[in-house]
PDB file of C-alpha atoms in Angstrom:
ATOM      1  CA  MET X   1      18.730  41.646  -6.611  1.00  0.00           C
ATOM      2  CA  PRO X   2      17.186  44.750  -8.249  1.00  0.00           C
ATOM      3  CA  ALA X   3      15.939  47.586  -6.051  1.00  0.00           C
ATOM      4  CA  GLN X   4      12.249  47.492  -5.266  1.00  0.00           C
ATOM      5  CA  GLN X   5      10.064  49.984  -7.014  1.00  0.00           C
ATOM      6  CA  ASP X   6       8.455  52.646  -4.913  1.00  0.00           C
ATOM      7  CA  LEU X   7       4.826  51.574  -4.739  1.00  0.00           C
ATOM      8  CA  LYS X   8       3.520  54.936  -3.570  1.00  0.00           C
ATOM      9  CA  LYS X   9       0.704  56.528  -5.502  1.00  0.00           C
ATOM     10  CA  PRO X  10       1.858  58.826  -8.284  1.00  0.00           C
ATOM     11  CA  VAL X  11       1.875  62.536  -7.586  1.00  0.00           C
ATOM     12  CA  VAL X  12      -1.398  63.977  -8.817  1.00  0.00           C
ATOM     13  CA  THR X  13      -1.764  67.599  -9.748  1.00  0.00           C
ATOM     14  CA  ARG X  14      -4.695  69.780 -10.523  1.00  0.00           C
ATOM     15  CA  LEU X  15      -4.770  73.015 -12.445  1.00  0.00           C
ATOM     16  CA  THR X  16      -5.752  76.380 -11.083  1.00  0.00           C
ATOM     17  CA  TYR X  17      -5.435  79.867 -12.507  1.00  0.00           C
ATOM     18  CA  ASP X  18      -3.320  82.567 -10.933  1.00  0.00           C
ATOM     19  CA  GLN X  19      -4.052  86.272 -10.704  1.00  0.00           C
ATOM     20  CA  ALA X  20      -6.524  87.581 -13.244  1.00  0.00           C
ATOM     21  CA  HIS X  21      -6.686  84.160 -14.950  1.00  0.00           C
ATOM     22  CA  GLN X  22      -3.471  84.936 -16.824  1.00  0.00           C
ATOM     23  CA  SER X  23      -1.763  81.579 -16.528  1.00  0.00           C
ATOM     24  CA  VAL X  24      -2.291  78.107 -15.214  1.00  0.00           C
ATOM     25  CA  CYS X  25      -0.580  76.884 -12.050  1.00  0.00           C
ATOM     26  CA  ARG X  26      -0.150  73.256 -11.088  1.00  0.00           C
ATOM     27  CA  VAL X  27      -1.032  72.582  -7.481  1.00  0.00           C
ATOM     28  CA  LEU X  28      -0.173  69.231  -5.959  1.00  0.00           C
ATOM     29  CA  SER X  29      -3.207  67.327  -4.734  1.00  0.00           C
ATOM     30  CA  ASN X  30      -1.050  65.141  -2.520  1.00  0.00           C
ATOM     31  CA  PRO X  31       2.188  67.079  -2.014  1.00  0.00           C
ATOM     32  CA  PRO X  32       5.226  65.056  -0.974  1.00  0.00           C
ATOM     33  CA  ASP X  33       6.918  65.817   2.298  1.00  0.00           C
ATOM     34  CA  ASP X  34       9.386  68.600   1.744  1.00  0.00           C
ATOM     35  CA  PRO X  35      11.013  71.050   4.131  1.00  0.00           C
ATOM     36  CA  TRP X  36       8.843  73.947   2.924  1.00  0.00           C
ATOM     37  CA  THR X  37       5.431  72.319   3.361  1.00  0.00           C
ATOM     38  CA  GLN X  38       5.175  73.224   7.029  1.00  0.00           C
ATOM     39  CA  GLU X  39       6.349  76.784   6.379  1.00  0.00           C
ATOM     40  CA  ARG X  40       3.729  77.255   3.632  1.00  0.00           C
ATOM     41  CA  GLN X  41       1.098  75.973   6.064  1.00  0.00           C
ATOM     42  CA  ARG X  42       2.264  78.404   8.766  1.00  0.00           C
ATOM     43  CA  ILE X  43       2.111  81.313   6.312  1.00  0.00           C
ATOM     44  CA  GLY X  44      -1.327  80.210   5.133  1.00  0.00           C
ATOM     45  CA  THR X  45      -2.538  80.068   8.728  1.00  0.00           C
ATOM     46  CA  ARG X  46      -1.185  83.570   9.370  1.00  0.00           C
ATOM     47  CA  ILE X  47      -2.964  84.849   6.254  1.00  0.00           C
ATOM     48  CA  ARG X  48      -6.248  83.261   7.327  1.00  0.00           C
ATOM     49  CA  ASP X  49      -5.937  84.534  10.918  1.00  0.00           C
ATOM     50  CA  ALA X  50      -5.123  88.083   9.738  1.00  0.00           C
ATOM     51  CA  ARG X  51      -8.006  88.038   7.249  1.00  0.00           C
ATOM     52  CA  MET X  52     -10.447  86.892   9.896  1.00  0.00           C
ATOM     53  CA  ALA X  53      -9.101  89.408  12.451  1.00  0.00           C
ATOM     54  CA  HIS X  54      -9.943  92.146   9.940  1.00  0.00           C
ATOM     55  CA  ASN X  55     -13.429  90.661   9.366  1.00  0.00           C
ATOM     56  CA  LEU X  56     -12.751  89.927   5.698  1.00  0.00           C
ATOM     57  CA  THR X  57     -14.091  86.989   3.739  1.00  0.00           C
ATOM     58  CA  GLN X  58     -12.066  85.048   1.208  1.00  0.00           C
ATOM     59  CA  GLU X  59     -14.382  86.427  -1.450  1.00  0.00           C
ATOM     60  CA  THR X  60     -13.587  90.015  -0.434  1.00  0.00           C
ATOM     61  CA  VAL X  61      -9.850  89.368  -0.693  1.00  0.00           C
ATOM     62  CA  VAL X  62      -9.937  87.572  -4.047  1.00  0.00           C
ATOM     63  CA  LEU X  63     -12.161  90.239  -5.601  1.00  0.00           C
ATOM     64  CA  ALA X  64      -9.864  93.030  -4.405  1.00  0.00           C
ATOM     65  CA  ILE X  65      -6.653  91.492  -5.783  1.00  0.00           C
ATOM     66  CA  PRO X  66      -8.147  89.901  -8.248  1.00  0.00           C
ATOM     67  CA  MET X  67      -7.317  86.233  -7.843  1.00  0.00           C
ATOM     68  CA  ASN X  68      -8.951  82.876  -8.445  1.00  0.00           C
ATOM     69  CA  ARG X  69     -10.715  81.811  -5.253  1.00  0.00           C
ATOM     70  CA  SER X  70      -9.515  78.194  -5.368  1.00  0.00           C
ATOM     71  CA  TYR X  71      -5.924  79.402  -5.692  1.00  0.00           C
ATOM     72  CA  TYR X  72      -6.409  81.669  -2.671  1.00  0.00           C
ATOM     73  CA  GLN X  73      -7.874  78.759  -0.706  1.00  0.00           C
ATOM     74  CA  ASP X  74      -4.798  76.703  -1.630  1.00  0.00           C
ATOM     75  CA  ILE X  75      -2.553  79.499  -0.330  1.00  0.00           C
ATOM     76  CA  GLU X  76      -4.396  79.612   3.007  1.00  0.00           C
ATOM     77  CA  ALA X  77      -4.236  75.816   3.231  1.00  0.00           C
ATOM     78  CA  GLY X  78      -0.506  75.777   2.492  1.00  0.00           C
ATOM     79  CA  ARG X  79      -0.872  73.758  -0.712  1.00  0.00           C
ATOM     80  CA  ALA X  80       0.167  76.526  -3.128  1.00  0.00           C
ATOM     81  CA  ASN X  81       3.523  78.225  -3.527  1.00  0.00           C
ATOM     82  CA  PRO X  82       2.585  81.891  -4.063  1.00  0.00           C
ATOM     83  CA  THR X  83       4.937  84.430  -5.578  1.00  0.00           C
ATOM     84  CA  LEU X  84       6.244  87.389  -3.634  1.00  0.00           C
ATOM     85  CA  ASN X  85       3.938  89.674  -5.627  1.00  0.00           C
ATOM     86  CA  THR X  86       0.952  87.552  -4.643  1.00  0.00           C
ATOM     87  CA  LEU X  87       1.922  87.691  -0.954  1.00  0.00           C
ATOM     88  CA  LEU X  88       2.384  91.476  -1.230  1.00  0.00           C
ATOM     89  CA  ASP X  89      -1.079  91.816  -2.808  1.00  0.00           C
ATOM     90  CA  ILE X  90      -2.663  89.692  -0.086  1.00  0.00           C
ATOM     91  CA  ALA X  91      -0.930  91.618   2.714  1.00  0.00           C
ATOM     92  CA  ALA X  92      -1.943  94.981   1.222  1.00  0.00           C
ATOM     93  CA  THR X  93      -5.548  93.856   0.747  1.00  0.00           C
ATOM     94  CA  ILE X  94      -5.812  92.606   4.315  1.00  0.00           C
ATOM     95  CA  GLY X  95      -4.046  95.733   5.562  1.00  0.00           C
ATOM     96  CA  ILE X  96      -1.007  94.248   7.301  1.00  0.00           C
ATOM     97  CA  PRO X  97       2.738  94.326   6.621  1.00  0.00           C
ATOM     98  CA  LEU X  98       4.138  91.411   4.632  1.00  0.00           C
ATOM     99  CA  ALA X  99       6.583  90.753   7.480  1.00  0.00           C
ATOM    100  CA  ASP X 100       3.654  89.759   9.707  1.00  0.00           C
ATOM    101  CA  LEU X 101       2.779  86.967   7.282  1.00  0.00           C
ATOM    102  CA  VAL X 102       6.256  85.520   6.838  1.00  0.00           C
ATOM    103  CA  ARG X 103       7.773  85.999  10.295  1.00  0.00           C
TER     104      ARG X 103
END
């Protein structure tokens, strides 16, 4: 008997631009469970908490870097997989060490 097909919905992606609109990044709309999802969410929560503790808006951060706002929102929500340079830019803009975001 042949194996049953996986009837899950296909993975859907949407496009967003990275820093300074230089290239397009694919962000999963319904990311599959992977071991890094929870860690990305924890980092995103730390970024959001640090930003709010310093009384900064998302708009202030994305204008200072510069970065697409929807991409930044995806980082805070744990849906995006930012580069090290992006995390360094965010940490510097908020005014905290990178280690505080990834601890």
